[in-house]
């Protein structure tokens, strides 16, 4: 990868990076026509393995407004893929002279991480399955920043489908990093998954507490609201110690549609509460802007479109200047000193054994033939690792050392001493023994 | 909409507008390479909800030749639409910063009118079902203008499928406005529909009379020819008073293919007469240019391609300069004072009740959930209204006033007094009563 | 066609042409950014009747890097074609003002030849079925030229599917023309077809001799290697007279994937030998670069990717500068004096009778309604002709003269006297008689 910068996850950007991008985006939005020499002579490639016209057009508009050129594959799935080509090979070829930057959309989680590994030009993740869609998050944060002048300390209500919306997950992590307070009022059955809450706690130091959202009216009527407030250096909330919070004043209400295309067969969901003029008349929502990643279905009524608080169309249109700033930065064409988030962990290859990632939609499983499993360490005590592609927690009850050939329970103190480069993961002891690993003398394994 | 200019219908342009566009197109065609700064820094979006490569490429070529950029969605139907997004929302987003002009192709009639309503940039209708395709008409008129130096007073023969060809309908209205004389020699069973004849009479003052087309030979052999000649200010024809006209001299023969994709299940059509060198040897066709909107099937023989009267390929190639002129004009980049046709009626929303448009392919029915029905008044006496989207005559035997709550027979004098903003349409009296309307005291309704 | 230059077949370029293109490509590759004014204001059209994202993006990137514009139809098959338009008409329209050059991909063999016939702008063949893909060949030759400094006298091993790979066939003819020595080590069952060997002998003067390829190791283990060495003016090989050649030193190994999509129903093929570090350890391969047209499947192992001899990704990336040079040359925008290969025979129309081309995938059969059969003379004694579109040998046991109305056996001396313009082809005598031809007095026909 060298000095090459990619945007695979919103975590690839530090808070300072994002604020630089926002300032640049604002500048671009004020002089759209004046930016047409920024990327002249450069080319981006849109490689879309699933259709997403909005996202694609937004990136392509951004590049054209910067004076660059675009080569576009709106439906890669019918092409080389059908001749059996791996994603990695396609990226190697396209990054080898065809384009100066790749915008990738792929149904497999972790696809962008893989692409970044093998690409010789910057890669931007334009959505990889249910995993990440960082430019949508950037756009959402930019909208808050423009509308409210800051993000720290804002009170943001998240409503609708908090379970399957990738957009919501990335947004919530980023809000926590910025030190915003988050009120979750999910549609019943579509609550925030436990792994998101766990990651919020462990990686972003944000603590969910139960909240009294009754003053929000309809939108919260059938919901067990949770209030998530950041701890640590960014902590600007006055409510840290509270445990039965009342939601009194909301800065932004972020509504999402049911992600029915990701619903499991058992997901039966009642119709959503519809946000309309009446639902927005609750006192705490008086100054709340209404956001939505679009497309909407019925969860936002057309009668709200003319309400000055409704900014979902503005939010969408801001995707262009935000992506202009990002493209210009990654192409080295504007003066940004992108730092990266220090939090991003190093990725290690799994030296042997089965793929410890059990996520069937992870690129490490959908393109198994072509990919060597990888991981990032999430925690040393207990030892816990995430997939280096899709970020899911790995199956790792037992771990071995590829040099000593010893196997340990993942929560045993001895496990911590294995160097990451030598870590091998096993679902159970039998698998470890089958791979020729042994229990070290004197160790007790369950 | 403000001062924004769209091209939804060919009626949106006055005759003077069209002549300005033709002059500009001619200039562009003479210095194609010299136009590359006209739209520099601007972007058009091609939103195609059905495939039409020719039309799309023609627009995109025009924009590139003007120095602009293009973002292109060649098959929108597989994208956001499948996530349940309304056309209106898509247009709102794309017009909000993605593009400076939208070129829309959609299978639903009236789709472009809807798009123009909600767009914050100019919209060009690149075909909305069987409704309109105004740039094809512009291109046809431009070809006549270039080939014959004028349009007024020309004798134009229309042949083939005059029933289902949207191209023919728009062209015929425009010819009537320009004061050309039209000879219809339809393929049997594919005659001009009555509503087109009615509109020609009522809105364009053109009067069809029976004609003797026998001198045209093969092409008219099995056809009951009708001669349509304009009345009123544009009337330049010498034949106004005639009733048994003989077609002696033709300036242009416009052939069309059978629009089999729009045929109803009952349409059994014999093979078309084929235009070939022999069919073109009839004396009145000696100086007639042969036009065709393409693609052709067998209705024009390849042996005619090298005949100097065959200009259908030239006609297609003229689509580029015509669209260049149109794009430049709507984007405000060339000095045209587009006036609009004064004939375009104001559109009103239907304040309540069912959608009075019964056209199943109208956008007001295909996207029923998202659209409020609208209408334009075609006539006050008797009261007759057209759909504000697809232009079809509305079902309106009875009309009500949304304030007085009275219902009237549409042809009753009392109906004329209702202000357009208050007009409600009913198919029958029962429907009106069911909606709480009453018959005013003393009125007699059938 | 006039002075217009097309690239339908690699034979359209002389050796000098290719070397000029290579020099220009090298120059472009060294100053990619400095070429952005070369084709400013010009437009290419990508007309792809089957998906081939890689090829399309490569051409479009090349045009954008030259400063030109691109209109793109990535999937023509769903568009006008479905309205029944012939390829010829589409090309006539697009070449009439839409674009300054057409890049055509089509599943029918000979489609590009047809397009070149009717186009008013240059046409580049980007693959016509199993027939030709000349820019891939150009790119392969350029890669050899860059890597080895020359092509003459190189020893090139071709492995894998030599039967169905169009790439291999075009490449092999070109290598023969350049005077390279070719070693074929096909996968069993996928040997070079007889008609390719025949053409190599008759048209390029290259003579295959049996070779001992055992020193090549694994790759040649199950293959009856054939060594093809050119004769005539280009002959630089030391081995001309040998008959039991040993392959001692290889300059390049060109691997191909099984073209399973073209396999007949009877083709059962064992898994390919996989090229990997071990297979490449054979002594004669020590300095051999490894090439592959991509996409690969399993025939090249990922462990070879980091080997400095592996240049298949470089090979792919060189497609851009090669296509830049070609586009600039055909658009008249760089100083090349393209000569054409003198070997290209004139094409004649078949004046009457059935289509003598029996290749079902030839455009003359897939668009039978629209196309007049054509041929090129391959040999006068015996009389043998190739299809003017797909280049396959025509069915022509008997030939007639369209003026004398006499029919002759194709190998009879009398057949040679028929002027090409008058040649009519018959599969058997009965067909000739049925068309009103007679056996000349005194002639004996079998």
Short mmCIF file of C-alpha atoms in Angstrom, two decimals, chain B residues 121-410:
data_model
loop_
_atom_site.label_atom_id
_atom_site.label_comp_id
_atom_site.label_asym_id
_atom_site.label_seq_id
_atom_site.Cartn_x
_atom_site.Cartn_y
_atom_site.Cartn_z
CA UNK B 121 -32.82 22.16 -13.14
CA UNK B 122 -34.23 22.05 -16.70
CA UNK B 123 -35.76 18.74 -17.78
CA UNK B 124 -35.85 17.47 -21.36
CA UNK B 125 -38.37 14.79 -22.25
CA UNK B 126 -36.52 12.12 -24.22
CA UNK B 127 -39.69 10.07 -24.60
CA UNK B 128 -42.43 9.29 -22.08
CA UNK B 129 -44.25 6.17 -23.20
CA UNK B 130 -46.58 6.77 -26.10
CA UNK B 131 -47.00 10.42 -25.12
CA UNK B 132 -44.32 12.75 -26.48
CA UNK B 133 -40.77 12.73 -27.79
CA UNK B 134 -40.28 16.40 -28.61
CA UNK B 135 -36.61 16.33 -29.62
CA UNK B 136 -37.41 13.75 -32.28
CA UNK B 137 -40.03 16.16 -33.58
CA UNK B 138 -37.58 19.06 -33.45
CA UNK B 139 -35.11 17.01 -35.40
CA UNK B 140 -37.74 16.12 -38.01
CA UNK B 141 -38.78 19.74 -38.40
CA UNK B 142 -35.17 20.86 -38.59
CA UNK B 143 -34.55 18.35 -41.37
CA UNK B 144 -37.48 19.75 -43.37
CA UNK B 145 -36.26 23.28 -42.70
CA UNK B 146 -32.74 22.44 -43.88
CA UNK B 147 -33.85 20.43 -46.92
CA UNK B 148 -36.68 22.68 -48.08
CA UNK B 149 -35.71 26.03 -46.60
CA UNK B 150 -39.08 26.40 -44.81
CA UNK B 151 -41.91 24.41 -43.30
CA UNK B 152 -44.93 26.59 -44.02
CA UNK B 153 -46.94 25.41 -46.96
CA UNK B 154 -45.00 22.20 -47.52
CA UNK B 155 -46.95 19.11 -48.52
CA UNK B 156 -45.92 16.27 -46.26
CA UNK B 157 -47.10 12.67 -46.65
CA UNK B 158 -47.21 10.56 -43.50
CA UNK B 159 -47.28 6.81 -44.05
CA UNK B 160 -47.15 3.58 -42.09
CA UNK B 161 -48.30 3.35 -38.50
CA UNK B 162 -50.13 6.60 -37.75
CA UNK B 163 -51.95 5.08 -34.82
CA UNK B 164 -49.30 4.11 -32.31
CA UNK B 165 -46.38 6.27 -33.38
CA UNK B 166 -45.82 8.97 -30.80
CA UNK B 167 -43.35 10.51 -33.17
CA UNK B 168 -46.06 10.98 -35.80
CA UNK B 169 -48.50 12.58 -33.38
CA UNK B 170 -46.08 15.20 -32.12
CA UNK B 171 -44.85 15.82 -35.66
CA UNK B 172 -48.37 16.29 -37.01
CA UNK B 173 -49.30 18.86 -34.34
CA UNK B 174 -46.12 20.76 -35.07
CA UNK B 175 -46.67 20.63 -38.83
CA UNK B 176 -50.15 22.04 -38.28
CA UNK B 177 -48.75 24.86 -36.16
CA UNK B 178 -46.18 25.68 -38.84
CA UNK B 179 -48.90 25.69 -41.49
CA UNK B 180 -47.78 22.69 -43.49
CA UNK B 181 -50.28 20.53 -45.35
CA UNK B 182 -50.44 16.94 -44.21
CA UNK B 183 -51.46 13.94 -46.27
CA UNK B 184 -52.11 10.82 -44.21
CA UNK B 185 -51.79 7.49 -46.03
CA UNK B 186 -51.86 5.08 -43.10
CA UNK B 187 -51.41 1.35 -43.28
CA UNK B 188 -54.92 -0.15 -43.01
CA UNK B 189 -55.84 -0.54 -39.35
CA UNK B 190 -53.23 1.95 -38.22
CA UNK B 191 -55.11 5.17 -38.95
CA UNK B 192 -54.64 8.37 -36.96
CA UNK B 193 -56.67 8.05 -33.73
CA UNK B 194 -59.78 10.19 -33.30
CA UNK B 195 -58.34 12.08 -30.34
CA UNK B 196 -55.47 13.26 -32.50
CA UNK B 197 -57.88 14.46 -35.18
CA UNK B 198 -60.00 16.18 -32.54
CA UNK B 199 -56.98 17.92 -31.05
CA UNK B 200 -55.87 18.98 -34.52
CA UNK B 201 -59.24 20.58 -35.09
CA UNK B 202 -59.76 22.15 -31.70
CA UNK B 203 -56.28 23.23 -30.69
CA UNK B 204 -54.50 23.77 -33.99
CA UNK B 205 -57.38 24.73 -36.27
CA UNK B 206 -56.51 22.12 -38.86
CA UNK B 207 -59.25 20.50 -40.88
CA UNK B 208 -58.98 17.00 -42.36
CA UNK B 209 -60.67 16.42 -45.72
CA UNK B 210 -60.83 13.30 -47.83
CA UNK B 211 -58.13 13.22 -50.50
CA UNK B 212 -57.47 11.40 -53.71
CA UNK B 213 -53.98 10.00 -53.24
CA UNK B 214 -54.07 7.59 -56.14
CA UNK B 215 -51.28 9.41 -57.96
CA UNK B 216 -48.92 8.49 -55.09
CA UNK B 217 -48.99 4.91 -56.36
CA UNK B 218 -48.14 1.92 -54.23
CA UNK B 219 -47.75 3.72 -50.94
CA UNK B 220 -51.35 4.92 -51.03
CA UNK B 221 -52.84 1.94 -52.82
CA UNK B 222 -54.58 0.35 -49.88
CA UNK B 223 -55.10 3.50 -47.84
CA UNK B 224 -57.98 5.90 -47.37
CA UNK B 225 -55.95 9.06 -47.56
CA UNK B 226 -56.87 12.10 -45.53
CA UNK B 227 -55.62 15.58 -46.32
CA UNK B 228 -55.23 17.85 -43.35
CA UNK B 229 -54.83 21.49 -44.02
CA UNK B 230 -54.34 24.23 -41.45
CA UNK B 231 -56.76 27.11 -41.05
CA UNK B 232 -56.23 30.40 -39.39
CA UNK B 233 -53.28 32.76 -39.29
CA UNK B 234 -50.75 30.28 -40.60
CA UNK B 235 -52.93 29.23 -43.49
CA UNK B 236 -50.88 29.37 -46.63
CA UNK B 237 -52.48 26.53 -48.47
CA UNK B 238 -54.20 27.09 -51.75
CA UNK B 239 -56.46 24.15 -51.13
CA UNK B 240 -58.40 25.38 -48.12
CA UNK B 241 -61.78 25.18 -49.66
CA UNK B 242 -61.27 22.01 -51.60
CA UNK B 243 -63.01 18.86 -50.50
CA UNK B 244 -61.87 16.24 -53.00
CA UNK B 245 -58.23 17.07 -53.23
CA UNK B 246 -55.78 15.38 -55.49
CA UNK B 247 -52.28 14.96 -54.19
CA UNK B 248 -50.06 16.17 -56.99
CA UNK B 249 -46.76 17.16 -55.54
CA UNK B 250 -45.16 15.99 -52.32
CA UNK B 251 -42.29 17.72 -50.57
CA UNK B 252 -41.58 15.00 -48.05
CA UNK B 253 -42.65 11.44 -47.43
CA UNK B 254 -42.37 10.43 -43.78
CA UNK B 255 -42.47 6.65 -43.33
CA UNK B 256 -42.82 4.89 -39.98
CA UNK B 257 -42.41 1.33 -38.81
CA UNK B 258 -45.21 -0.66 -37.17
CA UNK B 259 -44.96 0.05 -33.43
CA UNK B 260 -45.62 -3.61 -32.68
CA UNK B 261 -44.47 -3.19 -29.07
CA UNK B 262 -47.52 -0.96 -28.47
CA UNK B 263 -49.98 -3.11 -30.43
CA UNK B 264 -53.00 -4.35 -28.54
CA UNK B 265 -53.76 -8.05 -28.48
CA UNK B 266 -56.35 -7.61 -31.22
CA UNK B 267 -54.07 -5.81 -33.67
CA UNK B 268 -53.45 -8.10 -36.62
CA UNK B 269 -51.59 -6.13 -39.23
CA UNK B 270 -50.68 -7.20 -42.75
CA UNK B 271 -47.11 -6.60 -43.94
CA UNK B 272 -46.42 -2.95 -44.77
CA UNK B 273 -46.00 -1.66 -48.28
CA UNK B 274 -42.26 -1.37 -48.78
CA UNK B 275 -40.86 1.91 -49.98
CA UNK B 276 -38.30 1.18 -52.66
CA UNK B 277 -37.03 2.68 -55.87
CA UNK B 278 -40.13 1.51 -57.69
CA UNK B 279 -42.61 2.87 -55.13
CA UNK B 280 -40.73 6.17 -55.23
CA UNK B 281 -41.08 6.44 -59.02
CA UNK B 282 -44.60 7.91 -58.78
CA UNK B 283 -44.62 11.35 -60.36
CA UNK B 284 -45.78 13.34 -57.28
CA UNK B 285 -42.86 11.88 -55.29
CA UNK B 286 -40.24 13.04 -57.77
CA UNK B 287 -38.94 15.76 -55.49
CA UNK B 288 -40.02 14.25 -52.19
CA UNK B 289 -37.35 13.63 -49.59
CA UNK B 290 -37.85 10.32 -47.77
CA UNK B 291 -37.77 10.55 -43.98
CA UNK B 292 -37.99 7.90 -41.25
CA UNK B 293 -37.41 8.24 -37.52
CA UNK B 294 -35.45 4.93 -37.52
CA UNK B 295 -34.99 2.18 -36.63
CA UNK B 296 -36.57 0.85 -39.78
CA UNK B 297 -37.56 -2.71 -40.38
CA UNK B 298 -38.68 -3.70 -43.87
CA UNK B 299 -40.78 -0.65 -44.70
CA UNK B 300 -37.85 1.01 -46.46
CA UNK B 301 -35.81 -1.13 -48.78
CA UNK B 302 -32.02 -1.01 -48.73
CA UNK B 303 -32.08 -0.24 -52.46
CA UNK B 304 -33.40 3.20 -51.60
CA UNK B 305 -30.42 4.05 -49.38
CA UNK B 306 -28.38 5.39 -52.24
CA UNK B 307 -31.25 7.44 -53.71
CA UNK B 308 -30.47 11.14 -53.22
CA UNK B 309 -34.03 11.66 -51.92
CA UNK B 310 -33.35 9.30 -49.02
CA UNK B 311 -32.37 11.49 -46.12
CA UNK B 312 -33.25 9.29 -43.15
CA UNK B 313 -29.63 8.84 -42.11
CA UNK B 314 -28.98 12.56 -42.45
CA UNK B 315 -32.15 13.12 -40.44
CA UNK B 316 -30.74 10.97 -37.62
CA UNK B 317 -27.37 12.69 -37.71
CA UNK B 318 -29.06 16.07 -37.39
CA UNK B 319 -30.25 15.01 -33.96
CA UNK B 320 -26.86 16.06 -32.61
CA UNK B 321 -26.77 19.74 -33.65
CA UNK B 322 -30.47 20.15 -32.79
CA UNK B 323 -29.86 18.78 -29.32
CA UNK B 324 -26.75 20.93 -28.98
CA UNK B 325 -28.87 24.01 -29.66
CA UNK B 326 -31.52 22.89 -27.21
CA UNK B 327 -29.05 22.07 -24.45
CA UNK B 328 -27.21 25.34 -24.89
CA UNK B 329 -30.49 27.25 -24.82
CA UNK B 330 -31.91 25.57 -21.72
CA UNK B 331 -28.57 25.85 -19.94
CA UNK B 332 -28.55 29.56 -20.70
CA UNK B 333 -25.38 29.29 -22.71
CA UNK B 334 -26.41 30.71 -26.01
CA UNK B 335 -28.33 33.80 -26.97
CA UNK B 336 -31.83 32.56 -27.51
CA UNK B 337 -34.94 34.26 -26.24
CA UNK B 338 -37.11 31.21 -25.87
CA UNK B 339 -40.69 32.36 -25.54
CA UNK B 340 -42.71 29.21 -25.07
CA UNK B 341 -45.91 28.52 -26.93
CA UNK B 342 -48.69 30.71 -25.60
CA UNK B 343 -50.98 27.76 -26.18
CA UNK B 344 -49.69 25.81 -23.18
CA UNK B 345 -52.44 25.80 -20.57
CA UNK B 346 -51.88 26.17 -16.88
CA UNK B 347 -51.91 22.97 -14.86
CA UNK B 348 -54.13 22.67 -11.74
CA UNK B 349 -54.07 20.11 -8.99
CA UNK B 350 -57.21 18.04 -8.51
CA UNK B 351 -58.13 19.06 -4.95
CA UNK B 352 -59.81 15.79 -3.92
CA UNK B 353 -61.52 12.63 -5.12
CA UNK B 354 -60.24 9.86 -7.34
CA UNK B 355 -57.71 10.36 -10.10
CA UNK B 356 -59.86 11.40 -13.10
CA UNK B 357 -57.19 10.09 -15.49
CA UNK B 358 -58.05 6.57 -16.55
CA UNK B 359 -54.95 6.01 -18.67
CA UNK B 360 -53.26 3.07 -16.98
CA UNK B 361 -49.89 3.99 -18.43
CA UNK B 362 -50.04 7.54 -17.07
CA UNK B 363 -47.47 8.31 -14.36
CA UNK B 364 -50.39 9.49 -12.18
CA UNK B 365 -51.49 5.86 -12.13
CA UNK B 366 -48.18 3.99 -12.37
CA UNK B 367 -46.83 5.97 -9.39
CA UNK B 368 -50.21 6.57 -7.79
CA UNK B 369 -48.81 6.60 -4.25
CA UNK B 370 -46.56 9.53 -4.94
CA UNK B 371 -48.56 11.79 -7.20
CA UNK B 372 -51.40 14.22 -6.85
CA UNK B 373 -53.61 14.21 -9.97
CA UNK B 374 -53.55 17.38 -12.07
CA UNK B 375 -55.36 18.70 -15.12
CA UNK B 376 -55.38 21.37 -17.80
CA UNK B 377 -58.57 22.85 -19.18
CA UNK B 378 -59.05 21.96 -22.83
CA UNK B 379 -62.40 23.65 -23.20
CA UNK B 380 -64.87 25.58 -20.99
CA UNK B 381 -67.95 24.88 -23.10
CA UNK B 382 -68.48 22.00 -22.85
CA UNK B 383 -66.21 21.62 -19.86
CA UNK B 384 -63.42 19.30 -20.88
CA UNK B 385 -60.09 18.76 -19.23
CA UNK B 386 -56.94 16.85 -20.07
CA UNK B 387 -54.69 15.07 -17.63
CA UNK B 388 -51.94 17.40 -16.43
CA UNK B 389 -49.41 14.62 -16.97
CA UNK B 390 -50.31 12.42 -19.95
CA UNK B 391 -52.64 14.93 -21.73
CA UNK B 392 -55.41 12.37 -22.18
CA UNK B 393 -59.02 13.56 -21.89
CA UNK B 394 -60.20 13.08 -18.32
CA UNK B 395 -63.21 11.11 -17.22
CA UNK B 396 -65.46 13.98 -16.17
CA UNK B 397 -69.18 13.48 -16.80
CA UNK B 398 -69.76 15.34 -13.54
CA UNK B 399 -67.79 18.06 -11.86
CA UNK B 400 -67.95 19.42 -8.36
CA UNK B 401 -66.77 22.57 -6.60
CA UNK B 402 -64.53 21.75 -3.64
CA UNK B 403 -65.81 24.82 -1.71
CA UNK B 404 -69.56 24.91 -2.44
CA UNK B 405 -69.68 21.07 -2.37
CA UNK B 406 -72.13 21.18 -5.30
CA UNK B 407 -72.01 18.74 -8.18
CA UNK B 408 -72.96 19.59 -11.80
CA UNK B 409 -73.23 17.77 -15.10
CA UNK B 410 -70.09 18.73 -16.99
#
